[in-house]
GROMACS .gro file of C-alpha atoms in nm:
model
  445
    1UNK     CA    1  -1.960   6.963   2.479
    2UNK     CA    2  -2.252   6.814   2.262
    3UNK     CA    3  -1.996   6.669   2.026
    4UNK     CA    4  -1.782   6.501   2.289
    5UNK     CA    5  -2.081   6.339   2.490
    6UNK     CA    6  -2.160   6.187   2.142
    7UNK     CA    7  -1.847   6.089   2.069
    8UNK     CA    8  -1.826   5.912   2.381
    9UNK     CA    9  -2.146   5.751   2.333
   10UNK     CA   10  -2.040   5.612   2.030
   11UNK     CA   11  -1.741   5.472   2.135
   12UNK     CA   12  -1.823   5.141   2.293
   13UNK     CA   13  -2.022   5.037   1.955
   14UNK     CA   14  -1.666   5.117   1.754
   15UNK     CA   15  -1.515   4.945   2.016
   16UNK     CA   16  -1.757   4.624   1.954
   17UNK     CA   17  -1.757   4.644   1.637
   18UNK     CA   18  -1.356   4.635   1.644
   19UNK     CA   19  -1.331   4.348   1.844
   20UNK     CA   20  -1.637   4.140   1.668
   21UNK     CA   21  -1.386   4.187   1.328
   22UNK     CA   22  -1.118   4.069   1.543
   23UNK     CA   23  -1.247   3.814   1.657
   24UNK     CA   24  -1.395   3.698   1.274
   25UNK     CA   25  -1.032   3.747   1.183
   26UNK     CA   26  -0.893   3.546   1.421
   27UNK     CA   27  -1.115   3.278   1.316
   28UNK     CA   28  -1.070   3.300   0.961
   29UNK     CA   29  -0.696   3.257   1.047
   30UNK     CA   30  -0.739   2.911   1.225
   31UNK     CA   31  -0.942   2.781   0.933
   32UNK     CA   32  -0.676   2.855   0.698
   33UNK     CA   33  -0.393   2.721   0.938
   34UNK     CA   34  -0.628   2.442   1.039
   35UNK     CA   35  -0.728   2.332   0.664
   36UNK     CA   36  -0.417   2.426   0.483
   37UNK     CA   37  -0.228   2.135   0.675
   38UNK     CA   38  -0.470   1.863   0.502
   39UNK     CA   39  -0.494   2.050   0.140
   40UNK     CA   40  -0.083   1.975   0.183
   41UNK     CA   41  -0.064   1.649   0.336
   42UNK     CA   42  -0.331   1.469   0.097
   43UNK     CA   43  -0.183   1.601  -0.209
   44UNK     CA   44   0.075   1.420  -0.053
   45UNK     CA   45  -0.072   1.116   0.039
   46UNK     CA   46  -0.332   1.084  -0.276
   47UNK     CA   47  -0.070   1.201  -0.598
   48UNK     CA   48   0.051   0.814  -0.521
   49UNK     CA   49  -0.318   0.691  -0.600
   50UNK     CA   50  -0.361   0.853  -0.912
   51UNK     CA   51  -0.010   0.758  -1.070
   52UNK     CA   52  -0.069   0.364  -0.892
   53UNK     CA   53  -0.043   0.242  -1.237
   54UNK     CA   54   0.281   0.363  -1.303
   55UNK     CA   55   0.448   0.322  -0.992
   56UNK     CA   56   0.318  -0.020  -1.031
   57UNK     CA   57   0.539  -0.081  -1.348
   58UNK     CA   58   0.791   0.039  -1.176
   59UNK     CA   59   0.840  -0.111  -0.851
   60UNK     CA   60   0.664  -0.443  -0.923
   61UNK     CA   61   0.682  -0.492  -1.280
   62UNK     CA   62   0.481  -0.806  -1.416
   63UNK     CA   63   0.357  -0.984  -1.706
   64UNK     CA   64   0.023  -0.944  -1.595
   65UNK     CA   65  -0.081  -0.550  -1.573
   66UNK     CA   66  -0.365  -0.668  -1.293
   67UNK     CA   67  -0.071  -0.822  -1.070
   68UNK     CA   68   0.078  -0.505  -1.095
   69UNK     CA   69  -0.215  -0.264  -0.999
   70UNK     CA   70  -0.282  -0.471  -0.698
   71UNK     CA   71   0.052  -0.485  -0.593
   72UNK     CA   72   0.090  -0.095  -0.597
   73UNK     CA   73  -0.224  -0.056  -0.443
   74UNK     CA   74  -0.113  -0.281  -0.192
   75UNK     CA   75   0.168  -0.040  -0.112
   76UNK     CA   76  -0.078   0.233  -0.068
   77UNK     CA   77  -0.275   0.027   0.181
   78UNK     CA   78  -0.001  -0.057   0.394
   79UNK     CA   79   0.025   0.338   0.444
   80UNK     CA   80  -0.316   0.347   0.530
   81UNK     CA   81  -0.229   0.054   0.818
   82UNK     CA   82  -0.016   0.237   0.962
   83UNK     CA   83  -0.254   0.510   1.050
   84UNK     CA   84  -0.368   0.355   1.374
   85UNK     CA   85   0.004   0.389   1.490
   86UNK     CA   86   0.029   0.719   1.385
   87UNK     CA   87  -0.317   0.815   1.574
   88UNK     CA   88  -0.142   0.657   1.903
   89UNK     CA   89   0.169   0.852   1.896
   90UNK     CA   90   0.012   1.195   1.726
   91UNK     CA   91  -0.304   1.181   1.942
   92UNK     CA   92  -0.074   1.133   2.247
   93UNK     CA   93   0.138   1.452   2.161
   94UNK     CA   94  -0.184   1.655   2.076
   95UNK     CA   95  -0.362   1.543   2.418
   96UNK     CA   96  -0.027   1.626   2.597
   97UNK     CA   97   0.168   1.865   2.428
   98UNK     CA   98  -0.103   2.035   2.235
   99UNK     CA   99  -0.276   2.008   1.891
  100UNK     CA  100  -0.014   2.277   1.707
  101UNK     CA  101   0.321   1.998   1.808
  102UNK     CA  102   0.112   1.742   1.684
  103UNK     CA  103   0.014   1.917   1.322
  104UNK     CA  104   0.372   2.079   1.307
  105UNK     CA  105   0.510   1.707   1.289
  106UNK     CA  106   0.322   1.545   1.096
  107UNK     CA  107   0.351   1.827   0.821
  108UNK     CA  108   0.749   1.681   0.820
  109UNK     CA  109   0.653   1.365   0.807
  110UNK     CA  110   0.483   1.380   0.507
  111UNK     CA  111   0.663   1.575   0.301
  112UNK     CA  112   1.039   1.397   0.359
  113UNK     CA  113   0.883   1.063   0.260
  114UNK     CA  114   0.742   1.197  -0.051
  115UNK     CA  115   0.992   1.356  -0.189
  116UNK     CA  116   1.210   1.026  -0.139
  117UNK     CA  117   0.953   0.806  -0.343
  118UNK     CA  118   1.069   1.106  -0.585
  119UNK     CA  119   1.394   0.990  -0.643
  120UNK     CA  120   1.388   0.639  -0.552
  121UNK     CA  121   1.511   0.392  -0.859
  122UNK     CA  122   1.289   0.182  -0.968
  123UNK     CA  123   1.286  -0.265  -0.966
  124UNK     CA  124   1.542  -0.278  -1.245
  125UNK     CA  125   1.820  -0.076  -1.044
  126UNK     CA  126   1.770  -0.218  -0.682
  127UNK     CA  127   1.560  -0.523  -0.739
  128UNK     CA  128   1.327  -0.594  -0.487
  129UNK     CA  129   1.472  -0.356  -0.193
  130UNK     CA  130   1.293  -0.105  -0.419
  131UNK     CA  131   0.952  -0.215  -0.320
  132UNK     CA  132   1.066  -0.276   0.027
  133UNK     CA  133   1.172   0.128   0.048
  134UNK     CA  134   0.866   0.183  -0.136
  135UNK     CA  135   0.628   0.019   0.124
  136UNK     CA  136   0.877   0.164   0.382
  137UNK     CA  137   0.787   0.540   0.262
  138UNK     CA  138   0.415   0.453   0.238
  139UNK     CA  139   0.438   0.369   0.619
  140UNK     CA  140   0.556   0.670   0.738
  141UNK     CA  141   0.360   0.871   0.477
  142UNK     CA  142   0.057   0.665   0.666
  143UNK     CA  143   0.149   0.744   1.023
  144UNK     CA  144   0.200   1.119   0.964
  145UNK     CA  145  -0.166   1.138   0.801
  146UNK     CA  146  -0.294   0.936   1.092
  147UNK     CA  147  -0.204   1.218   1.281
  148UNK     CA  148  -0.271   1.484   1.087
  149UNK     CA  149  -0.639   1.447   0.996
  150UNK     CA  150  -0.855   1.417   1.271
  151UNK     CA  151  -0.656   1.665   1.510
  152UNK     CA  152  -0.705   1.925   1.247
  153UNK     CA  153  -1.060   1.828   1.308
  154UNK     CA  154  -1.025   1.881   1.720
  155UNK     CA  155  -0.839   2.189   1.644
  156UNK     CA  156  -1.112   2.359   1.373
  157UNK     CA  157  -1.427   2.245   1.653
  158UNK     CA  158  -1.238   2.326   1.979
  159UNK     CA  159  -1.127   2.681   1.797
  160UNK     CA  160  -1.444   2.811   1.654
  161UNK     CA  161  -1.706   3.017   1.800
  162UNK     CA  162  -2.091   2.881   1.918
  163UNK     CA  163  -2.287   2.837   1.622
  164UNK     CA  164  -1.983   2.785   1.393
  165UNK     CA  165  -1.849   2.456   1.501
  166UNK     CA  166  -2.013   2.254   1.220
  167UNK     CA  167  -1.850   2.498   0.970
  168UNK     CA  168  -1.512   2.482   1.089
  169UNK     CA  169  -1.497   2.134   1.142
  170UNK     CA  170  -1.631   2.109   0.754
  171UNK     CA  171  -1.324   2.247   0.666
  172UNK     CA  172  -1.097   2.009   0.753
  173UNK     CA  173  -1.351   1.744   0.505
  174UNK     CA  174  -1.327   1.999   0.246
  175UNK     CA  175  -0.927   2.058   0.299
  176UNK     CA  176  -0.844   1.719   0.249
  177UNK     CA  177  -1.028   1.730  -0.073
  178UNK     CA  178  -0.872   2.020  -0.164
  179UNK     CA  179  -0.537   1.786  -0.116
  180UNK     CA  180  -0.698   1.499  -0.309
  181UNK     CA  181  -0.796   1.725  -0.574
  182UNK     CA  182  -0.419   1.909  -0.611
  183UNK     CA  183  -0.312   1.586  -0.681
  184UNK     CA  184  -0.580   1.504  -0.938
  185UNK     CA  185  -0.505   1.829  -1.148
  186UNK     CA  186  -0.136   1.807  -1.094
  187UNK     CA  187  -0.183   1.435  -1.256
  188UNK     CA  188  -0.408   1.559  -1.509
  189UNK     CA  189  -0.134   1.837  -1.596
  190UNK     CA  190   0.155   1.567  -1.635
  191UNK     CA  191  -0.056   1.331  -1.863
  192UNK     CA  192  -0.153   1.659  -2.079
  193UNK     CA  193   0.153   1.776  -2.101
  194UNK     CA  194   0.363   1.453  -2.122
  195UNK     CA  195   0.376   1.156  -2.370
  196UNK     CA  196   0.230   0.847  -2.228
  197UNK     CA  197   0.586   0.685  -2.215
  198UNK     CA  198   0.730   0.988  -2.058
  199UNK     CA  199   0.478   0.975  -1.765
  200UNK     CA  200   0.534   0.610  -1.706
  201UNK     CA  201   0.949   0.674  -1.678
  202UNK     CA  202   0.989   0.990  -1.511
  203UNK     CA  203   0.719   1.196  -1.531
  204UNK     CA  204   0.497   1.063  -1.272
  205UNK     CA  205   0.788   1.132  -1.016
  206UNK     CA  206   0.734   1.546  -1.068
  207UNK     CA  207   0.429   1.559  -0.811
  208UNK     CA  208   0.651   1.399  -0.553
  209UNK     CA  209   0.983   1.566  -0.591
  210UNK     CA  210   0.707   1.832  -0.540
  211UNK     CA  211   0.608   1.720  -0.174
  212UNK     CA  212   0.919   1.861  -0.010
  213UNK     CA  213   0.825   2.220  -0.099
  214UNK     CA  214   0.457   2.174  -0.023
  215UNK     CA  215   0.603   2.053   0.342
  216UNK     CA  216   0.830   2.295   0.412
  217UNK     CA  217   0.519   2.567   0.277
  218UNK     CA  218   0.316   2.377   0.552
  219UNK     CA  219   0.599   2.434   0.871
  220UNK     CA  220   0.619   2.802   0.769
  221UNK     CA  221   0.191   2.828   0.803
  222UNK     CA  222   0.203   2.669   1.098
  223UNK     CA  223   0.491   2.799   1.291
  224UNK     CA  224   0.317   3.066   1.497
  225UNK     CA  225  -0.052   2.901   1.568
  226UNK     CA  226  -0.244   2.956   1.894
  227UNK     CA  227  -0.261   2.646   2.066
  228UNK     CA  228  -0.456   2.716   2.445
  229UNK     CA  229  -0.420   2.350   2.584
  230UNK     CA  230  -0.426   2.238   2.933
  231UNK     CA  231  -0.174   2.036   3.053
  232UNK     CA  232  -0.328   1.708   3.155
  233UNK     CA  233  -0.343   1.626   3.541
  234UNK     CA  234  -0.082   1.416   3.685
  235UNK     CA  235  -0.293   1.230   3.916
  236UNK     CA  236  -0.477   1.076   3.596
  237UNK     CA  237  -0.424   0.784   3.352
  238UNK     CA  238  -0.230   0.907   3.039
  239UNK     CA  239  -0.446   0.950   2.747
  240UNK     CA  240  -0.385   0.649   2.582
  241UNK     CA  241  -0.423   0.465   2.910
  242UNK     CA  242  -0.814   0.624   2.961
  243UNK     CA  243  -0.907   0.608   2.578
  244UNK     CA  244  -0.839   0.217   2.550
  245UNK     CA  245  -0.985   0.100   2.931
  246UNK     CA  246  -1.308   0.429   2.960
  247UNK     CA  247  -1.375   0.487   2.626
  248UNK     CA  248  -1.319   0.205   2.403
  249UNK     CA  249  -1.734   0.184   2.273
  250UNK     CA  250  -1.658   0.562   2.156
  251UNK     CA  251  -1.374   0.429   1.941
  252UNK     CA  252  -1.566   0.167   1.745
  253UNK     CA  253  -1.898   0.389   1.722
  254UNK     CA  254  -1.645   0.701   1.534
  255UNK     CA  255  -1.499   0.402   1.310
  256UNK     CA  256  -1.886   0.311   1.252
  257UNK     CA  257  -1.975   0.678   1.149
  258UNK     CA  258  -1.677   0.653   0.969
  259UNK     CA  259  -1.636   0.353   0.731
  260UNK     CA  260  -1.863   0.468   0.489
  261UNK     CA  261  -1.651   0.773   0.411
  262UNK     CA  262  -1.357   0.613   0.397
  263UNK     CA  263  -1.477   0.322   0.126
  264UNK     CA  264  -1.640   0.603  -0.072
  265UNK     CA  265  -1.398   0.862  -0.056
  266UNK     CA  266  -1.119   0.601  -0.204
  267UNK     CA  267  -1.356   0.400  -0.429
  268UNK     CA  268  -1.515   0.777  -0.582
  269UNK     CA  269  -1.200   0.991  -0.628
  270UNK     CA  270  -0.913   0.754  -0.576
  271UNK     CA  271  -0.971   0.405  -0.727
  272UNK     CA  272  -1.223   0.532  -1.050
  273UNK     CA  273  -0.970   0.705  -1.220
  274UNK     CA  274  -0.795   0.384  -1.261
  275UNK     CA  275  -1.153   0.212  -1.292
  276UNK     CA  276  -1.273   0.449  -1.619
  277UNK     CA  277  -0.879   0.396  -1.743
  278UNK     CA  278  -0.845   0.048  -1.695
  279UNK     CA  279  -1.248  -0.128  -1.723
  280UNK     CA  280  -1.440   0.159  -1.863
  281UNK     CA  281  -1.176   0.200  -2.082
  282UNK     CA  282  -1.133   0.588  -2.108
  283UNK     CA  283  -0.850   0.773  -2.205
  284UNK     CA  284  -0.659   0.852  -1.833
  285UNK     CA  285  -0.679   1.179  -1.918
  286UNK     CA  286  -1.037   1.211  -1.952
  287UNK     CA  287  -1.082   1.034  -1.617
  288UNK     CA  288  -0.855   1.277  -1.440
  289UNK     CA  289  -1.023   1.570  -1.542
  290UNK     CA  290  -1.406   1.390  -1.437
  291UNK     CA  291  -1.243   1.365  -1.111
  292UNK     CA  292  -1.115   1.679  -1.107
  293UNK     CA  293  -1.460   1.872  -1.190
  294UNK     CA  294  -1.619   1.645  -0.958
  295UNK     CA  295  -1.394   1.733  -0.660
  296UNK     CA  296  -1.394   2.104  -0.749
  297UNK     CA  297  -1.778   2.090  -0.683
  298UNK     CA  298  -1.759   1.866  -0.379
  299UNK     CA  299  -1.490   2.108  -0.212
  300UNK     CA  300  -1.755   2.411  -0.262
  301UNK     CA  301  -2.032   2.195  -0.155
  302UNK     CA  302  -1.874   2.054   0.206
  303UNK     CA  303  -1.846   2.386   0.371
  304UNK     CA  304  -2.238   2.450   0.255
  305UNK     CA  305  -2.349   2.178   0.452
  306UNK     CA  306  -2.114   2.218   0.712
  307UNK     CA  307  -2.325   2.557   0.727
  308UNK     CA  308  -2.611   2.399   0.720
  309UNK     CA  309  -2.535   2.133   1.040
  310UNK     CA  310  -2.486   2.446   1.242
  311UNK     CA  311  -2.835   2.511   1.247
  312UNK     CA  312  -2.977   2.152   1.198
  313UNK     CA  313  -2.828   1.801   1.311
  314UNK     CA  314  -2.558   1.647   1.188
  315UNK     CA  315  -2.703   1.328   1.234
  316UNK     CA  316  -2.971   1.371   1.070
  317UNK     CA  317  -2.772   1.523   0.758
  318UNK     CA  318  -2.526   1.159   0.785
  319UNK     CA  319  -2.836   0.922   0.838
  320UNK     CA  320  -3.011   1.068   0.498
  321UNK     CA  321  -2.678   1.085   0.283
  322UNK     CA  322  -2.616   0.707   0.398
  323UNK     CA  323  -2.897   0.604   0.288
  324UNK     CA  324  -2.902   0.763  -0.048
  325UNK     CA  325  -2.588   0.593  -0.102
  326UNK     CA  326  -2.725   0.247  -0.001
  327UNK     CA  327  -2.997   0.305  -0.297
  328UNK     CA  328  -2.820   0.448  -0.556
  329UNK     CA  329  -2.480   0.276  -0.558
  330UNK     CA  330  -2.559   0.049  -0.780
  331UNK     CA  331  -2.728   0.214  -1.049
  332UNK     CA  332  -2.449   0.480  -1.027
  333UNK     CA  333  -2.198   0.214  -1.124
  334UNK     CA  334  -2.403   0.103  -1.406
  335UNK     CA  335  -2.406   0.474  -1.528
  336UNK     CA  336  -2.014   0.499  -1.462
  337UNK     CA  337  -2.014   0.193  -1.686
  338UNK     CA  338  -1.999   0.329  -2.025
  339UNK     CA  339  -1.771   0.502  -2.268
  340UNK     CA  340  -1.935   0.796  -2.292
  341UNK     CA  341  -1.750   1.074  -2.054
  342UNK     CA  342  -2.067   1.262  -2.009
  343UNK     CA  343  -2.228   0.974  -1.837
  344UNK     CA  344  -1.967   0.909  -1.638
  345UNK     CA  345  -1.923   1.266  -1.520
  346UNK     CA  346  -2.313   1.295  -1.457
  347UNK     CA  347  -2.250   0.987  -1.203
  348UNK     CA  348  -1.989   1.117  -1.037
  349UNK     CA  349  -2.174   1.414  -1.001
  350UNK     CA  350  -2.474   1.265  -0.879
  351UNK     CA  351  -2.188   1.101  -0.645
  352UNK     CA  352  -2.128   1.422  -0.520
  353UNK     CA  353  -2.459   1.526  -0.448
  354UNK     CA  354  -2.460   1.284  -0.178
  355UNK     CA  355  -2.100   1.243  -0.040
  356UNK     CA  356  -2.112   1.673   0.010
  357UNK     CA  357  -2.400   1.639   0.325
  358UNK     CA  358  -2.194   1.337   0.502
  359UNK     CA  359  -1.883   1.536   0.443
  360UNK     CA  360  -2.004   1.828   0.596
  361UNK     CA  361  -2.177   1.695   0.838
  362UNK     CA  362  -1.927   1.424   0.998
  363UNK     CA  363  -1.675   1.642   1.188
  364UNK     CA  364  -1.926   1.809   1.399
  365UNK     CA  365  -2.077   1.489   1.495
  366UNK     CA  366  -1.816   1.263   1.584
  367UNK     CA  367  -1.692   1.524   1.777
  368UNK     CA  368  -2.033   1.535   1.962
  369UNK     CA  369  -1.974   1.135   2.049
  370UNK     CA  370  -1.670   1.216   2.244
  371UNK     CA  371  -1.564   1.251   2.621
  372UNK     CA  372  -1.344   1.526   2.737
  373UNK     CA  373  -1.028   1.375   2.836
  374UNK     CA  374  -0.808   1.169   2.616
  375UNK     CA  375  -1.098   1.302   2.309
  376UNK     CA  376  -0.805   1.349   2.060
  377UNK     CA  377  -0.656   1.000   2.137
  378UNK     CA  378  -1.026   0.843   2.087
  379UNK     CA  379  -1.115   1.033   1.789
  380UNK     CA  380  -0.760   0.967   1.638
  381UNK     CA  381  -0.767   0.559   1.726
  382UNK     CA  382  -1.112   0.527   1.648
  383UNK     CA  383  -1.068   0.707   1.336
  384UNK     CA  384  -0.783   0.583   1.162
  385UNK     CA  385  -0.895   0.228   1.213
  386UNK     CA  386  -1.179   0.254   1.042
  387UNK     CA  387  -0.970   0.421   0.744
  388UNK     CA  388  -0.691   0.275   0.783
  389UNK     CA  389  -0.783  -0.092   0.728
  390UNK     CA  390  -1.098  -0.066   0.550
  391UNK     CA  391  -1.052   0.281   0.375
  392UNK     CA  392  -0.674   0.209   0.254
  393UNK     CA  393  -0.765  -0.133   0.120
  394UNK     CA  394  -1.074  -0.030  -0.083
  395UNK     CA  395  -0.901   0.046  -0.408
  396UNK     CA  396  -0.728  -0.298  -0.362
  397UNK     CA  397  -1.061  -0.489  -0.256
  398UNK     CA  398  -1.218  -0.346  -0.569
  399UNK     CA  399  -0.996  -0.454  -0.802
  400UNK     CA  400  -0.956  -0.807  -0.644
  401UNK     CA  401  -1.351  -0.770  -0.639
  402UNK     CA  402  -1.366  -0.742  -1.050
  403UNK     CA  403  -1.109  -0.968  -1.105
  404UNK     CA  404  -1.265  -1.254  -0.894
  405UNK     CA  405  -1.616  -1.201  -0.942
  406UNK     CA  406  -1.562  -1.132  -1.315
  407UNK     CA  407  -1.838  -0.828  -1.220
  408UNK     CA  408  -1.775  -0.489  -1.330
  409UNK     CA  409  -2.006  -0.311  -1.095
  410UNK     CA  410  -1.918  -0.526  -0.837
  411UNK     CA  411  -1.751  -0.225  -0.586
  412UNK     CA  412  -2.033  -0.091  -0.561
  413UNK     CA  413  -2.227  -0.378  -0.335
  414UNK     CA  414  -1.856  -0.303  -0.106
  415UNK     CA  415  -1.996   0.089  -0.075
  416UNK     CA  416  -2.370  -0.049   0.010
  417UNK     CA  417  -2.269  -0.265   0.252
  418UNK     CA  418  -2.048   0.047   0.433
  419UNK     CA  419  -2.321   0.278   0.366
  420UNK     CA  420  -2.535   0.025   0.559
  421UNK     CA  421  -2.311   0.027   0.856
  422UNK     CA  422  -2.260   0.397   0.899
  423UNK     CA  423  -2.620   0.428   0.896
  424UNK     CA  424  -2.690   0.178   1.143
  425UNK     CA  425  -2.454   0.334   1.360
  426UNK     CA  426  -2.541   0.694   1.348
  427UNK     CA  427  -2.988   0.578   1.352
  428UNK     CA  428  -2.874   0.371   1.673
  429UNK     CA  429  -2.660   0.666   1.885
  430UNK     CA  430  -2.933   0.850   1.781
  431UNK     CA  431  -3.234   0.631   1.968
  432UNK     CA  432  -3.022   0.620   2.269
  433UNK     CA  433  -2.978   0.978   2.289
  434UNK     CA  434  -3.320   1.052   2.281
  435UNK     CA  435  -3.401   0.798   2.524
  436UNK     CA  436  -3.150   0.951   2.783
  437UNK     CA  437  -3.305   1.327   2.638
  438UNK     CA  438  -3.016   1.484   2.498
  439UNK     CA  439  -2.997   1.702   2.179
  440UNK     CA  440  -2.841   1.581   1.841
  441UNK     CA  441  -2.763   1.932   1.719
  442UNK     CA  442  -2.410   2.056   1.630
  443UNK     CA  443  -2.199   2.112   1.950
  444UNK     CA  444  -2.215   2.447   2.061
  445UNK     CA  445  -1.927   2.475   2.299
   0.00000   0.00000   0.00000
């Protein structure tokens, strides 16, 4: 009798206990499903970055190797302009048809146009069409990301527990430079492994043809997520409708919080590996694998401080990072100037040190600055403006930047001047919070 009343007693504990696992479990699982979407898509989306030069050669071959770099970069920014676009008509589906339709597509298309840069022939077979395809593939490669990222974001915050909301959100920062970094080690792979002639004909092509199984690895993952949204009322505006007439201030103050991570997560980790190649003059290998230590620490570091804006605010964490990065731009650059690899991994390191808080931090906060209804919409729009047109173009405005101003270090007073903004933006939504007396922590709900 005395061993079945205890038994009984313990019970309900076991029984908390089993569903306080499950429940860690099932959390764990949306953070992989969540994340795992934006490790695939920005290998993707960022492999074309780190092979610019050679695609360059390719599809717009020139006497002058500048004319080319530009031009290929220019292809990669016209992806990133069509990330508005794609934040209309993904946002739409996630605020309608829920966030999983939304991430399922834009997994496919992704991967399709990737693979078809893969095989496309080059300026000497098709002439020009080849650059129009190019740019063609670059769109749609644009529009799915546009998509992709920030409802990954919605569907990390909106998913997680109280007091973990900041941590899940940081993992869609530090999946997407999980993707950035695939592509940097994948790169660094081909170059080791491959003459520097067999790279620039074919061998730059191998991450791409690769894209097609990293989709379809993406639709499998996918496939069976949760996805609890409510059907929006039928009496109300659509989404799109309410974001762009109610909400529009919320659009430009995400794209303010915004634009410094988008200059200096394309300046830091896309655009220098072509800046130590091309002015530092660095073997391309050695700049590959700087980047590629570099992000391995920053993708450790993001979900740290994603930690740490659970139980501090996010703000706060954005306000300080921007303004480290307003000071020490500059003499970073001047350290990232020299020959010596050491040096120029201690300044991307340094780099790090101050992108990891903002990247951490960032999810959980814009997420704080939006309404309820149409919020995927607003933080898609507002979002992919800011990156699409100012993040796409930075490794073009850099190198039209040193080859106008005749200024090495010049890219670095274009990061200062974002770093400025974001920090304006974030220090003023924080004085009118306090005036109306509402918190700044991490959302909780």
């Amino acid at each position: 009798m005395e061993r079945s009343l205890e038994h009984s007693e313990l019970q309900p504990n076991r029984t908390e206990k089993t569903l306080a696992s499950d429940f860690q479990a099932h959390h764990k699982r949306l953070i992989i499903a969540g994340t795992v979407g934006n490790v695939l898509e920005w290998y993707d989306f960022a492999v074309y970055g780190f092979f610019a030069h050679e695609i360059g050669q390719v599809f717009f071959p020139s006497s002058d190797p500048v004319t080319s770099l530009i031009a290929a970069f220019g292809a990669f920014a016209a992806g990133f302009m069509m990330r508005p676009f794609g934040a209309l008509v993904f946002g739409h589906i996630a605020d309608t048809q829920g966030r999983r339709t939304a991430m399922t597509l834009s997994v496919l298309c992704m991967a399709i146009p990737t693979f078809c840069i893969g095989i496309l022939p080059g300026y000497e077979t098709l002439g020009p069409a080849a650059a129009v395809i190019l740019v063609l593939m670059r769109m749609l490669q644009g529009m799915s990301v546009g998509g992709e990222f920030s409802t990954s974001l919605l569907y990390l915050v909106e998913h997680a527990p109280p007091g973990k909301k900041a941590f899940a959100g940081s993992w869609g920062a530090a999946g997407a430079t999980g993707g950035t970094l695939a592509g940097s080690a994948v790169g660094f792979l081909v170059n080791l492994l491959l003459l520097p002639e067999q790279v620039a004909q074919w061998g730059w092509r191998v991450p791409m043809l690769f894209g097609l199984v990293v989709g379809l690895a993406g639709l499998l993952i996918r496939k069976h997520l949760p996805d609890e949204h409510q059907k929006p009322d039928p009496d109300q505006s659509p989404p799109i409708v309410a974001a762009f007439r109610d909400h529009w201030r919320d659009m430009f103050r995400v794209a303010g919080v915004m634009v410094m991570g988008a200059v200096q997560f394309y300046l830091i980790f896309v655009f220098l590996t072509t800046y130590l190649e091309q002015t530092v003059k660095i073997p391309l290998t050695q700049a590959l694998e700087i980047n590629t230590i570099s992000m391995i620490v920053l993708m450790l570091l993001i979900p740290c401080w994603g930690h740490f804006a659970d139980r501090n605010s996010p703000a706060r964490i954005v306000i300080t990072s921007a303004f480290a990065c307003l000071v020490l731009a500059w003499p970073l650059f001047w350290l990232l100037h020299h020959q010596n690899p050491w040096f120029d991994l201690l300044a991307q390191l340094i780099f790090v040190m101050i992108i990891a808080p903002y990247q951490g931090a960032y999810p959980a906060l814009v997420i704080q600055m939006l309404p309820q209804n149409a919020r995927c919409t607003v933080l898609s729009v507002g979002f992919n403006l800011c990156v699409g047109f100012i993040g796409g173009t930075t490794p073009m405005v850099a190198s039209y930047l040193i080859a106008k101003t005749h200024d090495d270090l010049a890219p670095a007073w274009f990061l200062m001047i974002a770093s400025f903004i974001t920090w304006i933006t974030v220090t003023m939504w924080v004085i009118t919070l306090r005036k109306q007396n509402q918190s700044v922590v991490a959302p909780s709900s």
